mmCIF file of N, CA and C in Angstrom:
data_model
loop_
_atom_site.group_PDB
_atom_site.id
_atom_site.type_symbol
_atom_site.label_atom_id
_atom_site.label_comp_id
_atom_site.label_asym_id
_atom_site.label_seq_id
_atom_site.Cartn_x
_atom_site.Cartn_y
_atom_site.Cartn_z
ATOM 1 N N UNK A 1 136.550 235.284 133.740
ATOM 2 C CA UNK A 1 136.429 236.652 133.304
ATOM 3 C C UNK A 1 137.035 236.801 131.915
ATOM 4 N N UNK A 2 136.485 237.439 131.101
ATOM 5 C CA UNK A 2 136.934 237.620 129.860
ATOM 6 C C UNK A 2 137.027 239.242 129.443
ATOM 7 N N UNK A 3 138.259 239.419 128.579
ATOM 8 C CA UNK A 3 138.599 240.827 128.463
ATOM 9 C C UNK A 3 138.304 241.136 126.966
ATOM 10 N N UNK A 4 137.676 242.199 126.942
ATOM 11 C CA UNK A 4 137.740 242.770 125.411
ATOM 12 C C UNK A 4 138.483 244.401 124.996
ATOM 13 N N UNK A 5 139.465 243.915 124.167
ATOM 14 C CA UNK A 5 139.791 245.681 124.123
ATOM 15 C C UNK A 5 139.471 246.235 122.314
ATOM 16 N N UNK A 6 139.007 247.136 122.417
ATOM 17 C CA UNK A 6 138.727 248.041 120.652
ATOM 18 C C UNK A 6 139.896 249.130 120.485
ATOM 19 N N UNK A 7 140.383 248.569 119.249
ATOM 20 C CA UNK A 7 141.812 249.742 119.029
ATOM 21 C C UNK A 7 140.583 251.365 118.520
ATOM 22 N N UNK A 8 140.689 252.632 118.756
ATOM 23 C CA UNK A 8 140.886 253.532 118.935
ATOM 24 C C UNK A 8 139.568 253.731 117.558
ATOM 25 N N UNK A 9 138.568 254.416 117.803
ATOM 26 C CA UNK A 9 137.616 254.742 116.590
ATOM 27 C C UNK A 9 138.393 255.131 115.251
ATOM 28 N N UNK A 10 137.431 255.932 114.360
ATOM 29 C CA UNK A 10 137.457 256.590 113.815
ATOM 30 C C UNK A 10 137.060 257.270 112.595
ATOM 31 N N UNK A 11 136.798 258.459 111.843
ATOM 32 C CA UNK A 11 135.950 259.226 110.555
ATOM 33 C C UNK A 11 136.703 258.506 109.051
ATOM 34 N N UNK A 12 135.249 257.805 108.867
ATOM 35 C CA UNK A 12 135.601 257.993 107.312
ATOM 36 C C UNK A 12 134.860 258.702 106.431
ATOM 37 N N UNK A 13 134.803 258.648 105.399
ATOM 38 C CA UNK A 13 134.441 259.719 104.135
ATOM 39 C C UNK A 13 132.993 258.298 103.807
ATOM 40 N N UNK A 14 131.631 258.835 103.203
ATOM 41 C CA UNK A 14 130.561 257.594 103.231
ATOM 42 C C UNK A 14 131.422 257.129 101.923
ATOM 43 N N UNK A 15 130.984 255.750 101.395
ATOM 44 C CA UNK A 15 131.634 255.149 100.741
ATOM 45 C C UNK A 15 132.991 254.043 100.909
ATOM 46 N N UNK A 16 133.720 255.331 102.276
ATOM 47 C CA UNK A 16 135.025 254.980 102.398
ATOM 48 C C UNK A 16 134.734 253.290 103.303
ATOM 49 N N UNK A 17 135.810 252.823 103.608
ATOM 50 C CA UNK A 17 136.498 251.453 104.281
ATOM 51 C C UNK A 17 137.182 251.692 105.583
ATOM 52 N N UNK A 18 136.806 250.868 106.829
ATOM 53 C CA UNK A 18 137.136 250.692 107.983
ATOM 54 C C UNK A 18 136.959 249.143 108.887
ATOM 55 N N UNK A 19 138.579 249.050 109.286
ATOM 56 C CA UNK A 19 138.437 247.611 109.842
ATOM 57 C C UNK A 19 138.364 247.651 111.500
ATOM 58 N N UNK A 20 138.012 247.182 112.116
ATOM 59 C CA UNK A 20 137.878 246.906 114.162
ATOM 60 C C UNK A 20 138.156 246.092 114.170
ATOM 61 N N UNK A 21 139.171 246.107 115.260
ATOM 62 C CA UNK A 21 139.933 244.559 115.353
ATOM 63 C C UNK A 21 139.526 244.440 116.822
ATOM 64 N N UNK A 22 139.081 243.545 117.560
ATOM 65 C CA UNK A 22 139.067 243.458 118.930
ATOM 66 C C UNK A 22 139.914 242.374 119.698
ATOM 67 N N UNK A 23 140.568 242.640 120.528
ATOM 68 C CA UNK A 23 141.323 241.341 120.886
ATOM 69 C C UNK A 23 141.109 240.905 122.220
ATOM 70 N N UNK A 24 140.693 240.091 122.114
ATOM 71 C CA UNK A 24 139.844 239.086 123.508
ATOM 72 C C UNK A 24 141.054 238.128 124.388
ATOM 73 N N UNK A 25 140.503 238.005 125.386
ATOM 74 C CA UNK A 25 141.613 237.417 126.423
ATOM 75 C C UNK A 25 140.612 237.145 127.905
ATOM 76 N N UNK A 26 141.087 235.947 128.355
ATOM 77 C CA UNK A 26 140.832 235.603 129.743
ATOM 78 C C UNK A 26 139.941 234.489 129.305
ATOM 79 N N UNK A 27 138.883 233.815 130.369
ATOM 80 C CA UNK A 27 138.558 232.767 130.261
ATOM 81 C C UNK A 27 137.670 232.589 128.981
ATOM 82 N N UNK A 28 138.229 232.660 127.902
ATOM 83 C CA UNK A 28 137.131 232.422 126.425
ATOM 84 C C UNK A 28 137.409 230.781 126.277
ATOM 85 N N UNK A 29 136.098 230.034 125.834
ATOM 86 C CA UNK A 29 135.861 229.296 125.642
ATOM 87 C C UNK A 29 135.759 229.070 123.808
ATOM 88 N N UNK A 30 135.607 230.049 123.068
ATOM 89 C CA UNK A 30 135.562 229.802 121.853
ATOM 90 C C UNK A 30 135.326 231.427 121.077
ATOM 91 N N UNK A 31 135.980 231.856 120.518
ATOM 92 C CA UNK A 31 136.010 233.083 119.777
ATOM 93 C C UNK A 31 134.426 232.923 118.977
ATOM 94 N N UNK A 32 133.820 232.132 118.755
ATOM 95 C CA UNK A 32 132.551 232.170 118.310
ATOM 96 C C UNK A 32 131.417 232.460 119.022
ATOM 97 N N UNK A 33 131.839 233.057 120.148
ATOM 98 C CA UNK A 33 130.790 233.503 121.132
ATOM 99 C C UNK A 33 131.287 235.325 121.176
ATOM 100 N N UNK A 34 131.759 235.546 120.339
ATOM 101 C CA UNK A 34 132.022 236.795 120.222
ATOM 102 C C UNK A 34 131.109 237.362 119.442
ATOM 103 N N UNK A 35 130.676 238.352 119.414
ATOM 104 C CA UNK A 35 129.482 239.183 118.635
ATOM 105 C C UNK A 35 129.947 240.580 118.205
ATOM 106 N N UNK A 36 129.522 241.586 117.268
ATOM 107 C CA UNK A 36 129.586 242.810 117.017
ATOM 108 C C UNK A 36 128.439 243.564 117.594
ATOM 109 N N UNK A 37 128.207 244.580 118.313
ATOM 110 C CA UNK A 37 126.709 245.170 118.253
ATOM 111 C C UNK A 37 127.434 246.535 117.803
ATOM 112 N N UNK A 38 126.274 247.445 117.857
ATOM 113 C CA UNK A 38 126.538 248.928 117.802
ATOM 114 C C UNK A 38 125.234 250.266 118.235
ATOM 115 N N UNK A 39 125.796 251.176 118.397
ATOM 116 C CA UNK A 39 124.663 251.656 118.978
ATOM 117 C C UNK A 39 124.763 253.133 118.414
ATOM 118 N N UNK A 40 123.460 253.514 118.092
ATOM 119 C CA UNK A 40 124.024 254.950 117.354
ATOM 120 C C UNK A 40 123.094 255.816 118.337
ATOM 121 N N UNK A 41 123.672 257.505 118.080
ATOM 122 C CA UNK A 41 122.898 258.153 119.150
ATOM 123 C C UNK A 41 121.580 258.128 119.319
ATOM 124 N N UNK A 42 120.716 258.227 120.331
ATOM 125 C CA UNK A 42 119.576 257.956 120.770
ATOM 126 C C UNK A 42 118.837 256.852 119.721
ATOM 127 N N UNK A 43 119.900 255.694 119.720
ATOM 128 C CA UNK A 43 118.915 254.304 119.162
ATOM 129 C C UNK A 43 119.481 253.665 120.181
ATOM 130 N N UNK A 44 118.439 252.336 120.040
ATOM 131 C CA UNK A 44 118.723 251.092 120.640
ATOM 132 C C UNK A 44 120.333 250.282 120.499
ATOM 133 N N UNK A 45 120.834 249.772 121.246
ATOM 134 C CA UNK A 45 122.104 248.531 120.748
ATOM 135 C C UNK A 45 121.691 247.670 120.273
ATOM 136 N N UNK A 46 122.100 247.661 118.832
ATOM 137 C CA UNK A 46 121.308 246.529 117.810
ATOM 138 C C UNK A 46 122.866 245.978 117.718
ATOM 139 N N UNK A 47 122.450 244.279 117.384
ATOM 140 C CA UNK A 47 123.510 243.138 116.821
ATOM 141 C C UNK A 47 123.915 243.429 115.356
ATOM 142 N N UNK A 48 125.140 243.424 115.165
ATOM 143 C CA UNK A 48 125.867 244.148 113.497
ATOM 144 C C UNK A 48 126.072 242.129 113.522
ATOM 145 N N UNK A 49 126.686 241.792 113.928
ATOM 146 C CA UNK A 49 127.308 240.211 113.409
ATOM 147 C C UNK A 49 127.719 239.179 114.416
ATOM 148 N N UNK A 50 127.243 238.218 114.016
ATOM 149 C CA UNK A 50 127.731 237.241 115.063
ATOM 150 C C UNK A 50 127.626 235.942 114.659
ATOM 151 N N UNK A 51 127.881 234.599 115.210
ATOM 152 C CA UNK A 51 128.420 233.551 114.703
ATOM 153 C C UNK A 51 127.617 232.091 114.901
ATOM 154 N N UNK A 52 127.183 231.573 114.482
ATOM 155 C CA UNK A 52 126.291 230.469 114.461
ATOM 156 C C UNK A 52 127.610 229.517 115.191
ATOM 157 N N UNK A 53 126.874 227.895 115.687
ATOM 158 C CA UNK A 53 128.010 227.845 116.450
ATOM 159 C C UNK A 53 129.130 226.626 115.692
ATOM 160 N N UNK A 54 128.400 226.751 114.368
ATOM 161 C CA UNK A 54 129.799 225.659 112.994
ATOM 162 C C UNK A 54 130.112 226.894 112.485
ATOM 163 N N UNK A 55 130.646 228.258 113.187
ATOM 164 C CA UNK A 55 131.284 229.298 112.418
ATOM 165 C C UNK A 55 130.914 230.118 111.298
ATOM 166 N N UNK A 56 129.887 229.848 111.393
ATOM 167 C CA UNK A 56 129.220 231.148 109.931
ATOM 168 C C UNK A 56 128.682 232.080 110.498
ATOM 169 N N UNK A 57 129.082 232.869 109.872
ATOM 170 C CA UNK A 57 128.413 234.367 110.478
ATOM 171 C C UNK A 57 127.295 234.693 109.631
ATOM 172 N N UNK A 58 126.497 235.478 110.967
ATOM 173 C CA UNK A 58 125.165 236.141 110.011
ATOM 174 C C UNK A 58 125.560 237.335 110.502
ATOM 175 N N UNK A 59 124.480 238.405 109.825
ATOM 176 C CA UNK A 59 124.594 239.519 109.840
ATOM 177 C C UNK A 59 123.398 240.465 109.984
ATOM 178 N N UNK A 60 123.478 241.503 110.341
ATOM 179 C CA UNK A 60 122.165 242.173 110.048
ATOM 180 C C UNK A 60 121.605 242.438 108.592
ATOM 181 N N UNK A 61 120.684 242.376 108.221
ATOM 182 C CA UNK A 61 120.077 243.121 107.030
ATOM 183 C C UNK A 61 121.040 244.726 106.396
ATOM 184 N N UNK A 62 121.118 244.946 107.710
ATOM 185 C CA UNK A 62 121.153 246.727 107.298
ATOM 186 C C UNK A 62 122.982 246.735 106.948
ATOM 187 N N UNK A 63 123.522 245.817 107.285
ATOM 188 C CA UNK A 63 124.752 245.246 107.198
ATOM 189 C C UNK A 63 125.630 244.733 105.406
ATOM 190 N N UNK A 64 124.546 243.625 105.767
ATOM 191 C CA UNK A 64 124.959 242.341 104.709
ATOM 192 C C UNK A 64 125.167 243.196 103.063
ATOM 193 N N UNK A 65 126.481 242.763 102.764
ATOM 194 C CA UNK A 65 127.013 242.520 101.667
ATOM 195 C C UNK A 65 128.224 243.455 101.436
ATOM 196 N N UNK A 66 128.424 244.732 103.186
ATOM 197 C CA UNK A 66 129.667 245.491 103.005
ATOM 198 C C UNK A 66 130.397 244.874 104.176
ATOM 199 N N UNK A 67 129.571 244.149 105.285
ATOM 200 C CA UNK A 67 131.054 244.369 106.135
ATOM 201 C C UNK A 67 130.741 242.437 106.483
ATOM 202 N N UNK A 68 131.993 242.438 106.816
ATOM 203 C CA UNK A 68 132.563 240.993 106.893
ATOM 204 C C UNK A 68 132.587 240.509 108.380
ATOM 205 N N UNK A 69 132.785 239.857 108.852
ATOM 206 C CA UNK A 69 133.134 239.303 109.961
ATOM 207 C C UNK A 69 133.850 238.093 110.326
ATOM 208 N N UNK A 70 135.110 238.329 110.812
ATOM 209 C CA UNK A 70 135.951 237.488 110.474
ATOM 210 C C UNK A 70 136.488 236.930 112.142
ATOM 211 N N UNK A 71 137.030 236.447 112.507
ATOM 212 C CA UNK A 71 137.792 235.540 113.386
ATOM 213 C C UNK A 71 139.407 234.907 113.431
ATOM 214 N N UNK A 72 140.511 235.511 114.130
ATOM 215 C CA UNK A 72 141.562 235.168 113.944
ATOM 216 C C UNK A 72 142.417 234.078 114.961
ATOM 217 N N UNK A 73 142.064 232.843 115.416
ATOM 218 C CA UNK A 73 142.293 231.972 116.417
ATOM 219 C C UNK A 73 143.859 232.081 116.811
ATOM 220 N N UNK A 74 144.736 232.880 115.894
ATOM 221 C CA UNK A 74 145.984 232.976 116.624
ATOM 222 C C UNK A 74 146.026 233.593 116.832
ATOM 223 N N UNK A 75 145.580 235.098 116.992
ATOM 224 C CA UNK A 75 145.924 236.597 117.618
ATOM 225 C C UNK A 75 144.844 236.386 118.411
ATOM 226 N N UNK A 76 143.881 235.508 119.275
ATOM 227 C CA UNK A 76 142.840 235.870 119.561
ATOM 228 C C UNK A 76 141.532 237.269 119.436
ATOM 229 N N UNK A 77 141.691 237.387 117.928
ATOM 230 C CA UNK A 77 141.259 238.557 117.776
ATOM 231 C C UNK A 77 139.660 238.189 116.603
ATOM 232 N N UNK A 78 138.868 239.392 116.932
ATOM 233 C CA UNK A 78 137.794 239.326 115.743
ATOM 234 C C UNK A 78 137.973 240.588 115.377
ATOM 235 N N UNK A 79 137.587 240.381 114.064
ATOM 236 C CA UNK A 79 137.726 241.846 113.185
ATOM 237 C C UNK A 79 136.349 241.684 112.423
ATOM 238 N N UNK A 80 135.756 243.380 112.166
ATOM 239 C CA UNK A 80 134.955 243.674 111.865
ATOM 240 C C UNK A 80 135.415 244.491 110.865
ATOM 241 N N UNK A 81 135.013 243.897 109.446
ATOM 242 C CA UNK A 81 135.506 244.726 108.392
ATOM 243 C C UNK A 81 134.378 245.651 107.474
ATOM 244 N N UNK A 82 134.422 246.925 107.417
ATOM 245 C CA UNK A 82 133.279 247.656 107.089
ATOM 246 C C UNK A 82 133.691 248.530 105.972
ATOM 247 N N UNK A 83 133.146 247.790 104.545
ATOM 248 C CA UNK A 83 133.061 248.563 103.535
ATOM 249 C C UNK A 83 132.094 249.661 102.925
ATOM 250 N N UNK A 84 131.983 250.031 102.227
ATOM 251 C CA UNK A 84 131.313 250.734 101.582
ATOM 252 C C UNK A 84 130.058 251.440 102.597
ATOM 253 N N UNK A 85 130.424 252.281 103.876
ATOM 254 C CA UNK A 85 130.295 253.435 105.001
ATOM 255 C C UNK A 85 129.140 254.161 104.264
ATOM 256 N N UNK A 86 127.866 253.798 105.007
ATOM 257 C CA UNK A 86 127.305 254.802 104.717
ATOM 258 C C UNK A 86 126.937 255.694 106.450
ATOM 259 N N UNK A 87 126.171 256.885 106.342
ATOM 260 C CA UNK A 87 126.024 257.857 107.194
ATOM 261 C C UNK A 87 125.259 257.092 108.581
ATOM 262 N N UNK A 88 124.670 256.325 108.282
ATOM 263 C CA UNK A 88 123.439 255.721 108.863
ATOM 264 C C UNK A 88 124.480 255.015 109.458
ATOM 265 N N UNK A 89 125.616 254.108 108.833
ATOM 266 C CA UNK A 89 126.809 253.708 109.892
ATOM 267 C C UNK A 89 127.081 254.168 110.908
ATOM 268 N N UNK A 90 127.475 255.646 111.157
ATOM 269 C CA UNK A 90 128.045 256.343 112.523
ATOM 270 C C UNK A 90 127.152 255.497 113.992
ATOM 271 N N UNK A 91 128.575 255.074 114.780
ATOM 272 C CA UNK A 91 127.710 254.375 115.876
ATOM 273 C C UNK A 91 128.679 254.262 116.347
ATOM 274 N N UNK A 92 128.470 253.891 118.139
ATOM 275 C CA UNK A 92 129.443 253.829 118.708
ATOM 276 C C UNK A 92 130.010 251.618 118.341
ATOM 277 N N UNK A 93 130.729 250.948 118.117
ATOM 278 C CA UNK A 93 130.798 249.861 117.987
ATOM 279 C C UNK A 93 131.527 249.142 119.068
ATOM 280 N N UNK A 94 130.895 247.538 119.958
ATOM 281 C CA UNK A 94 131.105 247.134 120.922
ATOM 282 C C UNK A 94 131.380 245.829 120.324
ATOM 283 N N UNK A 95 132.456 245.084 120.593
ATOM 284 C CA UNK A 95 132.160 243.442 120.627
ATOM 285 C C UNK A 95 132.048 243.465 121.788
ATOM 286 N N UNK A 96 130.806 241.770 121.710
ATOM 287 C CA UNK A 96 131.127 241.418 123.652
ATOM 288 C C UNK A 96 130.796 240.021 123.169
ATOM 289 N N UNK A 97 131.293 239.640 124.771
ATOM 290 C CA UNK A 97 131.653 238.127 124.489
ATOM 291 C C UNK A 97 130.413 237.442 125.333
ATOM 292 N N UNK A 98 129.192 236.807 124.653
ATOM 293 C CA UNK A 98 128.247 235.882 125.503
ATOM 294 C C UNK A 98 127.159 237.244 125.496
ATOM 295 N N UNK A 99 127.442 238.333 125.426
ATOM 296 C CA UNK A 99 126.476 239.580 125.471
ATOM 297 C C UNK A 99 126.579 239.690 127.180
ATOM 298 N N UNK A 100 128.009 239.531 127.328
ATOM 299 C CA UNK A 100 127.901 239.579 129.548
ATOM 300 C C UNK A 100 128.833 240.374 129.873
ATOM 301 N N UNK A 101 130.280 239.900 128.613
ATOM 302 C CA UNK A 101 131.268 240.839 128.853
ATOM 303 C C UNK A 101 131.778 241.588 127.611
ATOM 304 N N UNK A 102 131.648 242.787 127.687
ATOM 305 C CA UNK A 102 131.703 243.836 126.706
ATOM 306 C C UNK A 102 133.302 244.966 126.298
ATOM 307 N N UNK A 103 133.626 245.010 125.351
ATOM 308 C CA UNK A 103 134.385 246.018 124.989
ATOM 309 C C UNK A 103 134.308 247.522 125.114
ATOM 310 N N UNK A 104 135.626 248.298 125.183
ATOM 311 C CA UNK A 104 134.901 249.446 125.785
ATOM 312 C C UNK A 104 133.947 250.512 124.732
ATOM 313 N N UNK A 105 133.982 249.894 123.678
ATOM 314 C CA UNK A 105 133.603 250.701 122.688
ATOM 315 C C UNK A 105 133.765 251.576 121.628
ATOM 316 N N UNK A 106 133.942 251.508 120.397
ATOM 317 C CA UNK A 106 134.827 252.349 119.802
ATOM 318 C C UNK A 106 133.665 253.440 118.520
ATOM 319 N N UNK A 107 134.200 254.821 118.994
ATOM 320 C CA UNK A 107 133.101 255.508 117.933
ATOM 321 C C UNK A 107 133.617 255.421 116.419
ATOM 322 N N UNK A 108 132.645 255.204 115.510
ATOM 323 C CA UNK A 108 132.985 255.270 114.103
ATOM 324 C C UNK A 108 131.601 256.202 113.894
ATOM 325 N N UNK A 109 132.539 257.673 112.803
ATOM 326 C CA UNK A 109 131.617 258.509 112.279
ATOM 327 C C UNK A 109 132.115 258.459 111.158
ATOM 328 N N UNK A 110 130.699 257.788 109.999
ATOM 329 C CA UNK A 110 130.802 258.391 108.604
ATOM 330 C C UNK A 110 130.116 259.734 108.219
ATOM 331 N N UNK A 111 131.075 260.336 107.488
ATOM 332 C CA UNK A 111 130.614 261.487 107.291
ATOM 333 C C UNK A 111 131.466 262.474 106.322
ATOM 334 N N UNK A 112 130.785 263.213 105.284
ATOM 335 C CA UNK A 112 131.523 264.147 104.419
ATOM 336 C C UNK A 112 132.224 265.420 105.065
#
């Protein structure tokens, strides 16, 4: 069984900067089976980032070139780093691990 927890959402200004840290625990086999998705109101849960399995991350299109995706093997943690917020961002954001076991979810609203 594997645990995922998301520290606490939250509003930024579009433009503005926001990091998600998730910290994973229980039977993980490799922090590279960790993924980002997100889901905004009445859309689908689309994949934001996730990890090829020699550690490179890809990303979505709608993503690539503000937010990062990173991996911390001593805090068992992944962080999702999200720059330059636009509106179309607002979504609720999930890591899950294998796409079986999921985080509880954390809302991020950009917005003026």
């Amino acid at each position: 069984q594997v645990q995922l927890v998301e520290p606490g959402g939250g509003l930024v200004q579009p433009g503005g900067s926001l990091r998600l840290s998730c910290a994973v625990s229980g039977s993980i086999s490799s922090l590279l089976r960790v993924a980002w998705f997100r889901q905004a109101p009445g859309k689908q849960r689309d994949l934001v980032a996730e990890s090829t399995s020699g550690g490179t991350a890809i990303y979505a299109d709608s993503v690539k070139g503000r937010f990062t995706f990173s991996k911390d093997n001593t805090k068992n943690t992944v962080i999702l780093q999200m720059n330059s917020l636009k509106p179309e961002d607002t979504a609720v954001y999930y890591c899950t691990y294998d796409q079986i076991y999921w985080g509880q979810g954390t809302q991020i609203t950009v917005s003026s």
